[in-house]
PDB file of C-alpha atoms and ligand atoms in Angstrom:
ATOM      1  CA  MET A 222      -3.031   1.077 -20.185  1.00  0.00           C
ATOM      2  CA  PRO A 223      -0.650  -1.092 -18.798  1.00  0.00           C
ATOM      3  CA  LYS A 224       0.047  -4.842 -19.762  1.00  0.00           C
ATOM      4  CA  LEU A 225       1.086  -5.508 -16.398  1.00  0.00           C
ATOM      5  CA  VAL A 226       0.037  -4.357 -12.615  1.00  0.00           C
ATOM      6  CA  VAL A 227       2.070  -5.281  -9.639  1.00  0.00           C
ATOM      7  CA  ALA A 228       0.648  -4.587  -6.393  1.00  0.00           C
ATOM      8  CA  MET A 229       3.339  -3.385  -3.841  1.00  0.00           C
ATOM      9  CA  THR A 230       2.737  -4.306  -0.038  1.00  0.00           C
ATOM     10  CA  GLY A 231       5.228  -5.045   3.347  1.00  0.00           C
ATOM     11  CA  GLY A 232       4.787  -3.591   6.851  1.00  0.00           C
ATOM     12  CA  ILE A 233       5.255  -0.622   8.175  1.00  0.00           C
ATOM     13  CA  GLY A 234       9.135   0.865   8.155  1.00  0.00           C
ATOM     14  CA  SER A 235       9.698  -1.925   5.299  1.00  0.00           C
ATOM     15  CA  GLY A 236      10.668   0.644   2.868  1.00  0.00           C
ATOM     16  CA  LYS A 237       8.034   1.010   0.558  1.00  0.00           C
ATOM     17  CA  THR A 238       7.765   4.549  -0.298  1.00  0.00           C
ATOM     18  CA  THR A 239      11.391   4.486  -0.625  1.00  0.00           C
ATOM     19  CA  VAL A 240      11.104   1.820  -3.153  1.00  0.00           C
ATOM     20  CA  SER A 241       8.397   3.365  -4.853  1.00  0.00           C
ATOM     21  CA  GLU A 242      10.627   6.585  -5.249  1.00  0.00           C
ATOM     22  CA  ILE A 243      13.311   3.937  -7.146  1.00  0.00           C
ATOM     23  CA  PHE A 244      10.630   2.725  -9.398  1.00  0.00           C
ATOM     24  CA  ALA A 245       9.272   6.632 -10.272  1.00  0.00           C
ATOM     25  CA  SER A 246      12.858   7.643 -11.065  1.00  0.00           C
ATOM     26  CA  LEU A 247      12.759   4.385 -13.471  1.00  0.00           C
ATOM     27  CA  GLY A 248       9.628   5.902 -15.056  1.00  0.00           C
ATOM     28  CA  ILE A 249       7.378   3.830 -13.409  1.00  0.00           C
ATOM     29  CA  PRO A 250       3.831   5.189 -12.726  1.00  0.00           C
ATOM     30  CA  VAL A 251       3.323   4.289  -8.812  1.00  0.00           C
ATOM     31  CA  ILE A 252       0.047   4.838  -7.343  1.00  0.00           C
ATOM     32  CA  ASP A 253      -0.459   4.799  -3.617  1.00  0.00           C
ATOM     33  CA  ALA A 254      -3.851   3.684  -1.428  1.00  0.00           C
ATOM     34  CA  ASP A 255      -2.490   5.075   1.160  1.00  0.00           C
ATOM     35  CA  ARG A 256      -2.606   8.504  -0.200  1.00  0.00           C
ATOM     36  CA  ILE A 257      -6.311   7.811  -2.065  1.00  0.00           C
ATOM     37  CA  VAL A 258      -7.731   7.394   1.293  1.00  0.00           C
ATOM     38  CA  SER A 259      -5.817  10.268   2.743  1.00  0.00           C
ATOM     39  CA  ASP A 260      -7.339  12.535  -0.606  1.00  0.00           C
ATOM     40  CA  LEU A 261     -11.116  10.786   0.572  1.00  0.00           C
ATOM     41  CA  LEU A 262     -10.568  11.598   3.837  1.00  0.00           C
ATOM     42  CA  ALA A 263      -9.879  15.341   3.329  1.00  0.00           C
ATOM     43  CA  SER A 264     -12.760  15.620   0.772  1.00  0.00           C
ATOM     44  CA  LEU A 265     -16.095  17.340   2.511  1.00  0.00           C
ATOM     45  CA  PRO A 266     -18.753  14.921   1.064  1.00  0.00           C
ATOM     46  CA  ILE A 267     -16.753  11.505   3.049  1.00  0.00           C
ATOM     47  CA  ARG A 268     -16.180  13.467   5.908  1.00  0.00           C
ATOM     48  CA  GLN A 269     -20.103  14.109   5.968  1.00  0.00           C
ATOM     49  CA  LEU A 270     -20.736  10.153   5.442  1.00  0.00           C
ATOM     50  CA  ILE A 271     -18.130   9.511   8.520  1.00  0.00           C
ATOM     51  CA  ARG A 272     -20.074  12.107  10.172  1.00  0.00           C
ATOM     52  CA  ARG A 273     -23.459  10.158   9.522  1.00  0.00           C
ATOM     53  CA  HIS A 274     -22.104   6.475   9.965  1.00  0.00           C
ATOM     54  CA  LEU A 275     -19.816   6.704  12.565  1.00  0.00           C
ATOM     55  CA  GLY A 276     -20.277   9.744  14.986  1.00  0.00           C
ATOM     56  CA  ARG A 277     -18.867  13.469  15.120  1.00  0.00           C
ATOM     57  CA  GLY A 278     -16.578  12.436  17.671  1.00  0.00           C
ATOM     58  CA  CYS A 279     -14.177  11.511  13.800  1.00  0.00           C
ATOM     59  CA  LEU A 280     -14.387  14.824  12.983  1.00  0.00           C
ATOM     60  CA  ASP A 281     -12.494  18.275  15.401  1.00  0.00           C
ATOM     61  CA  ARG A 282     -13.741  21.249  15.577  1.00  0.00           C
ATOM     62  CA  GLN A 283     -12.750  22.310  12.305  1.00  0.00           C
ATOM     63  CA  GLY A 284     -14.879  19.849  10.687  1.00  0.00           C
ATOM     64  CA  LEU A 285     -11.342  17.768   9.943  1.00  0.00           C
ATOM     65  CA  ILE A 286     -11.081  14.051  10.516  1.00  0.00           C
ATOM     66  CA  ASN A 287      -9.703  13.049  13.910  1.00  0.00           C
ATOM     67  CA  ARG A 288      -7.138  10.529  12.815  1.00  0.00           C
ATOM     68  CA  GLY A 289      -5.983   9.339  16.288  1.00  0.00           C
ATOM     69  CA  PHE A 290      -9.645   8.949  17.467  1.00  0.00           C
ATOM     70  CA  LEU A 291     -11.085   7.405  14.393  1.00  0.00           C
ATOM     71  CA  ARG A 292      -8.530   4.583  14.384  1.00  0.00           C
ATOM     72  CA  GLN A 293      -9.140   4.554  18.062  1.00  0.00           C
ATOM     73  CA  THR A 294     -12.820   3.653  17.597  1.00  0.00           C
ATOM     74  CA  ILE A 295     -12.263   1.642  14.806  1.00  0.00           C
ATOM     75  CA  MET A 296     -10.017  -0.839  16.477  1.00  0.00           C
ATOM     76  CA  ALA A 297     -12.143  -0.897  19.789  1.00  0.00           C
ATOM     77  CA  ASP A 298     -15.424  -1.471  17.247  1.00  0.00           C
ATOM     78  CA  PRO A 299     -15.124  -3.860  14.497  1.00  0.00           C
ATOM     79  CA  SER A 300     -18.561  -2.800  13.405  1.00  0.00           C
ATOM     80  CA  ARG A 301     -17.225   0.721  12.919  1.00  0.00           C
ATOM     81  CA  ARG A 302     -14.669  -0.649  11.170  1.00  0.00           C
ATOM     82  CA  LYS A 303     -16.469  -2.068   8.821  1.00  0.00           C
ATOM     83  CA  ARG A 304     -19.096   0.901   8.212  1.00  0.00           C
ATOM     84  CA  LEU A 305     -15.503   2.742   7.912  1.00  0.00           C
ATOM     85  CA  GLU A 306     -14.353   0.289   5.439  1.00  0.00           C
ATOM     86  CA  GLY A 307     -17.595   0.245   3.239  1.00  0.00           C
ATOM     87  CA  ILE A 308     -17.220   4.050   3.025  1.00  0.00           C
ATOM     88  CA  LEU A 309     -13.464   4.008   2.038  1.00  0.00           C
ATOM     89  CA  HIS A 310     -13.264   0.758  -0.332  1.00  0.00           C
ATOM     90  CA  PRO A 311     -14.838   1.060  -3.372  1.00  0.00           C
ATOM     91  CA  ARG A 312     -13.754   4.310  -3.511  1.00  0.00           C
ATOM     92  CA  VAL A 313     -10.070   3.386  -3.135  1.00  0.00           C
ATOM     93  CA  TRP A 314     -10.382   0.624  -6.054  1.00  0.00           C
ATOM     94  CA  GLN A 315     -12.479   2.507  -7.996  1.00  0.00           C
ATOM     95  CA  SER A 316      -9.588   5.695  -7.921  1.00  0.00           C
ATOM     96  CA  ILE A 317      -6.784   2.553  -8.273  1.00  0.00           C
ATOM     97  CA  GLU A 318      -8.627   1.613 -11.460  1.00  0.00           C
ATOM     98  CA  ASN A 319      -8.729   4.885 -12.940  1.00  0.00           C
ATOM     99  CA  GLY A 320      -5.132   5.356 -12.135  1.00  0.00           C
ATOM    100  CA  ILE A 321      -4.134   2.141 -13.816  1.00  0.00           C
ATOM    101  CA  LYS A 322      -6.057   3.096 -16.946  1.00  0.00           C
ATOM    102  CA  LYS A 323      -4.915   6.794 -17.666  1.00  0.00           C
ATOM    103  CA  SER A 324      -1.013   5.434 -17.222  1.00  0.00           C
ATOM    104  CA  ASP A 325       0.343   4.097 -21.016  1.00  0.00           C
ATOM    105  CA  ALA A 326       3.826   3.038 -19.162  1.00  0.00           C
ATOM    106  CA  PRO A 327       4.854  -0.996 -19.993  1.00  0.00           C
ATOM    107  CA  TYR A 328       3.822  -1.578 -15.980  1.00  0.00           C
ATOM    108  CA  CYS A 329       2.812   0.037 -13.460  1.00  0.00           C
ATOM    109  CA  LEU A 330       3.013  -0.151  -9.620  1.00  0.00           C
ATOM    110  CA  VAL A 331       0.157  -0.176  -7.041  1.00  0.00           C
ATOM    111  CA  VAL A 332       1.516   0.248  -3.279  1.00  0.00           C
ATOM    112  CA  VAL A 333      -1.355  -1.488  -0.767  1.00  0.00           C
ATOM    113  CA  PRO A 334       0.013  -1.746   2.894  1.00  0.00           C
ATOM    114  CA  LEU A 335      -2.886  -3.901   3.724  1.00  0.00           C
ATOM    115  CA  LEU A 336      -3.398  -5.958   0.477  1.00  0.00           C
ATOM    116  CA  PHE A 337      -2.951  -9.515   2.021  1.00  0.00           C
ATOM    117  CA  GLU A 338      -5.367  -7.811   5.723  1.00  0.00           C
ATOM    118  CA  THR A 339      -7.821  -7.181   3.017  1.00  0.00           C
ATOM    119  CA  GLY A 340      -7.816  -9.715   0.791  1.00  0.00           C
ATOM    120  CA  GLN A 341      -7.107  -8.007  -2.348  1.00  0.00           C
ATOM    121  CA  GLN A 342      -4.514  -9.472  -4.120  1.00  0.00           C
ATOM    122  CA  HIS A 343      -6.354 -11.170  -6.779  1.00  0.00           C
ATOM    123  CA  ARG A 344      -6.942  -7.673  -8.658  1.00  0.00           C
ATOM    124  CA  PHE A 345      -3.477  -8.153  -9.807  1.00  0.00           C
ATOM    125  CA  ASP A 346      -1.105  -9.814 -11.965  1.00  0.00           C
ATOM    126  CA  ARG A 347       2.053  -9.849  -9.904  1.00  0.00           C
ATOM    127  CA  THR A 348       2.428  -9.258  -5.612  1.00  0.00           C
ATOM    128  CA  LEU A 349       5.624  -7.722  -4.566  1.00  0.00           C
ATOM    129  CA  ILE A 350       6.887  -7.706  -1.014  1.00  0.00           C
ATOM    130  CA  ILE A 351       9.001  -5.339   0.301  1.00  0.00           C
ATOM    131  CA  ASP A 352      10.803  -6.941   3.920  1.00  0.00           C
ATOM    132  CA  ALA A 353      12.973  -6.085   6.563  1.00  0.00           C
ATOM    133  CA  PRO A 354      13.226  -7.723   9.720  1.00  0.00           C
ATOM    134  CA  ASP A 355      10.614  -6.379  12.771  1.00  0.00           C
ATOM    135  CA  TYR A 356      13.961  -4.670  14.801  1.00  0.00           C
ATOM    136  CA  LEU A 357      15.120  -2.720  11.581  1.00  0.00           C
ATOM    137  CA  ARG A 358      11.248  -1.883  11.276  1.00  0.00           C
ATOM    138  CA  ILE A 359      11.286  -0.409  14.148  1.00  0.00           C
ATOM    139  CA  ARG A 360      14.685   1.431  14.487  1.00  0.00           C
ATOM    140  CA  ARG A 361      13.540   3.018  11.466  1.00  0.00           C
ATOM    141  CA  LEU A 362      10.081   3.884  12.483  1.00  0.00           C
ATOM    142  CA  ARG A 363      11.110   5.689  16.087  1.00  0.00           C
ATOM    143  CA  HIS A 364      12.747   8.304  13.941  1.00  0.00           C
ATOM    144  CA  ARG A 365       9.248   9.317  12.579  1.00  0.00           C
ATOM    145  CA  PRO A 366       8.303  12.532  14.374  1.00  0.00           C
ATOM    146  CA  GLY A 367       5.696  11.784  17.192  1.00  0.00           C
ATOM    147  CA  TRP A 368       6.287   7.561  16.713  1.00  0.00           C
ATOM    148  CA  ASN A 369       7.074   6.219  20.343  1.00  0.00           C
ATOM    149  CA  LEU A 370       7.420   2.594  20.580  1.00  0.00           C
ATOM    150  CA  GLN A 371       3.835   1.910  21.808  1.00  0.00           C
ATOM    151  CA  HIS A 372       2.301   3.647  18.792  1.00  0.00           C
ATOM    152  CA  ILE A 373       4.631   2.011  16.497  1.00  0.00           C
ATOM    153  CA  ARG A 374       3.493  -1.503  19.007  1.00  0.00           C
ATOM    154  CA  THR A 375      -0.418  -0.426  17.893  1.00  0.00           C
ATOM    155  CA  MET A 376       0.672   0.141  14.219  1.00  0.00           C
ATOM    156  CA  LEU A 377       2.583  -3.464  13.791  1.00  0.00           C
ATOM    157  CA  SER A 378      -0.083  -5.181  15.625  1.00  0.00           C
ATOM    158  CA  LEU A 379      -2.856  -3.775  12.821  1.00  0.00           C
ATOM    159  CA  GLN A 380      -0.626  -5.288  10.196  1.00  0.00           C
ATOM    160  CA  VAL A 381      -0.310  -9.845   9.069  1.00  0.00           C
ATOM    161  CA  SER A 382       2.397 -10.972  10.180  1.00  0.00           C
ATOM    162  CA  ARG A 383       5.605 -10.953   8.195  1.00  0.00           C
ATOM    163  CA  ARG A 384       5.890 -14.704   8.239  1.00  0.00           C
ATOM    164  CA  LEU A 385       2.371 -14.498   6.258  1.00  0.00           C
ATOM    165  CA  ARG A 386       3.186 -11.943   4.140  1.00  0.00           C
ATOM    166  CA  LEU A 387       6.576 -13.680   3.221  1.00  0.00           C
ATOM    167  CA  SER A 388       4.247 -16.771   2.089  1.00  0.00           C
ATOM    168  CA  LEU A 389       1.979 -15.141   0.160  1.00  0.00           C
ATOM    169  CA  ALA A 390       3.836 -12.636  -2.369  1.00  0.00           C
ATOM    170  CA  GLN A 391       5.552 -13.865  -5.423  1.00  0.00           C
ATOM    171  CA  ASP A 392       8.270 -11.564  -5.377  1.00  0.00           C
ATOM    172  CA  ARG A 393      10.639  -9.900  -2.972  1.00  0.00           C
ATOM    173  CA  ILE A 394      12.964  -7.347  -1.864  1.00  0.00           C
ATOM    174  CA  GLU A 395      15.317  -7.599   0.665  1.00  0.00           C
ATOM    175  CA  ASN A 396      15.525  -4.072   2.615  1.00  0.00           C
ATOM    176  CA  HIS A 397      18.198  -4.826   5.344  1.00  0.00           C
ATOM    177  CA  GLY A 398      20.949  -3.614   3.282  1.00  0.00           C
ATOM    178  CA  THR A 399      22.420  -0.281   1.754  1.00  0.00           C
ATOM    179  CA  ARG A 400      20.787   2.417  -0.091  1.00  0.00           C
ATOM    180  CA  LYS A 401      22.585   0.706  -3.288  1.00  0.00           C
ATOM    181  CA  GLN A 402      21.892  -2.545  -2.296  1.00  0.00           C
ATOM    182  CA  LEU A 403      18.020  -1.946  -3.081  1.00  0.00           C
ATOM    183  CA  GLN A 404      18.394   0.078  -5.975  1.00  0.00           C
ATOM    184  CA  ASP A 405      19.988  -2.670  -7.457  1.00  0.00           C
ATOM    185  CA  GLN A 406      17.179  -5.303  -6.381  1.00  0.00           C
ATOM    186  CA  VAL A 407      14.789  -2.585  -7.763  1.00  0.00           C
ATOM    187  CA  GLU A 408      16.614  -2.655 -11.354  1.00  0.00           C
ATOM    188  CA  LYS A 409      16.823  -6.131 -11.481  1.00  0.00           C
ATOM    189  CA  LEU A 410      13.229  -6.290 -10.558  1.00  0.00           C
ATOM    190  CA  ASP A 411      12.160  -3.404 -12.916  1.00  0.00           C
ATOM    191  CA  ARG A 412      13.447  -5.015 -16.076  1.00  0.00           C
ATOM    192  CA  PHE A 413      11.605  -8.624 -14.994  1.00  0.00           C
ATOM    193  CA  TYR A 414       8.722  -6.668 -14.671  1.00  0.00           C
ATOM    194  CA  ARG A 415       9.220  -5.293 -18.281  1.00  0.00           C
ATOM    195  CA  GLN A 416      10.471  -8.652 -19.483  1.00  0.00           C
ATOM    196  CA  LEU A 417       6.793  -9.897 -18.576  1.00  0.00           C
ATOM    197  CA  ALA A 418       4.998  -6.955 -19.764  1.00  0.00           C
ATOM    198  CA  ALA A 419       6.520  -7.596 -23.228  1.00  0.00           C
ATOM    199  CA  ALA A 420       5.600 -10.944 -23.257  1.00  0.00           C
ATOM    200  CA  LYS A 421       2.125 -10.057 -22.642  1.00  0.00           C
ATOM    201  CA  ASP A 422       2.118  -7.967 -25.406  1.00  0.00           C
ATOM    202  CA  VAL A 423       2.780 -10.654 -27.705  1.00  0.00           C
ATOM    203  CA  GLN A 424       0.551 -12.579 -26.310  1.00  0.00           C
ATOM    204  CA  ASP A 425      -1.655 -10.053 -26.899  1.00  0.00           C
ATOM    205  CA  SER A 426      -1.433  -9.764 -30.145  1.00  0.00           C
ATOM    206  CA  PHE A 427      -1.966 -13.711 -30.559  1.00  0.00           C
ATOM    207  CA  GLY A 428      -5.414 -13.374 -29.209  1.00  0.00           C
ATOM    208  CA  VAL A 429      -4.968 -14.541 -26.077  1.00  0.00           C
ATOM    209  CA  SER A 430      -6.604 -12.105 -22.902  1.00  0.00           C
ATOM    210  CA  SER A 431      -3.864 -11.470 -20.335  1.00  0.00           C
ATOM    211  CA  ARG A 432      -5.612  -9.497 -17.794  1.00  0.00           C
ATOM    212  CA  ALA A 433      -8.831 -10.124 -16.107  1.00  0.00           C
ATOM    213  CA  SER A 434     -10.866  -7.044 -16.509  1.00  0.00           C
TER     214      SER A 434
HETATM  215  P1  ADP B 602       7.154   2.437   4.084  1.00  0.00           P
HETATM  216  O1  ADP B 602       6.919   3.167   3.292  1.00  0.00           O
HETATM  217  O2  ADP B 602       7.156   0.638   3.828  1.00  0.00           O
HETATM  218  O3  ADP B 602       6.782   2.515   5.608  1.00  0.00           O
HETATM  219  P2  ADP B 602      10.018   3.568   3.925  1.00  0.00           P
HETATM  220  O4  ADP B 602      10.317   3.631   3.337  1.00  0.00           O
HETATM  221  O5  ADP B 602       8.954   5.254   4.814  1.00  0.00           O
HETATM  222  O6  ADP B 602       8.613   3.001   4.580  1.00  0.00           O
HETATM  223  O7  ADP B 602      11.328   3.699   5.322  1.00  0.00           O
HETATM  224  C1  ADP B 602      10.844   4.132   6.520  1.00  0.00           C
HETATM  225  C2  ADP B 602      12.155   4.846   6.753  1.00  0.00           C
HETATM  226  O8  ADP B 602      13.323   3.893   6.528  1.00  0.00           O
HETATM  227  C3  ADP B 602      12.497   5.812   6.411  1.00  0.00           C
HETATM  228  O9  ADP B 602      12.954   7.200   6.772  1.00  0.00           O
HETATM  229  C4  ADP B 602      13.484   5.506   4.817  1.00  0.00           C
HETATM  230  O10 ADP B 602      14.567   6.714   4.779  1.00  0.00           O
HETATM  231  C5  ADP B 602      14.625   4.637   5.769  1.00  0.00           C
HETATM  232  N1  ADP B 602      15.320   3.507   4.698  1.00  0.00           N
HETATM  233  C6  ADP B 602      14.567   2.932   3.639  1.00  0.00           C
HETATM  234  N2  ADP B 602      15.278   1.896   3.483  1.00  0.00           N
HETATM  235  C7  ADP B 602      16.921   2.324   4.078  1.00  0.00           C
HETATM  236  C8  ADP B 602      18.080   1.128   3.638  1.00  0.00           C
HETATM  237  N3  ADP B 602      18.114   0.843   3.030  1.00  0.00           N
HETATM  238  N4  ADP B 602      19.173   2.079   4.235  1.00  0.00           N
HETATM  239  C9  ADP B 602      18.786   2.862   5.423  1.00  0.00           C
HETATM  240  N5  ADP B 602      17.293   3.675   5.700  1.00  0.00           N
HETATM  241  C10 ADP B 602      16.163   3.079   4.827  1.00  0.00           C
END
């Protein structure tokens, strides 16, 4: 089990996926909360639960999740949002815990796009934010197929502000330069996290417990 678990967050389009790929190329296991949610939404038992608790309309004719409808319905109705979170969140955290336990790297990275929105930062040893100015994020997102300005604004409105996120995270990667600059920052942080993990190893061997269970 890794000595250090780092949560990575950042606004949509800030570069989380790109940064994860760089960490992965350095041999660091990456667990992605969004991917876990997608896998859960694709599973039959979860689709059945969602239909029971949020209504038939959340599924399409094939019985698959109608993501657009689901997003709209939870935005319009906070009680439905709570119900959906009640179904997904405990399972997502369980899956993240399992993923962490399986890994034997010195540290691992968990990508949690809504880390501060869900108030779950206490679960991790460190928090890392990928930051980019809003104009750049919007410009990047406009290249995504099917993403118009209105959709981008809606997605941005669901997330905490850049300023709040910056004030909450311990570590930061600035992604407003070139890919090479991004790579350099990740490599530097990788060295730092490896040092922190090694220091914890030493603490543990002196009988000081360093990870909350
Ligand atoms: P997120 O996962 O946070 O939504 P992505 O990593 O998918 O963000 O990045 C959004 C888009 O911006 C992607 O198309 C990605 O290739 C591009 N991108 C990210 N960082 C850079 C960079 N430093 N230079 C150029 N393009 C970038």
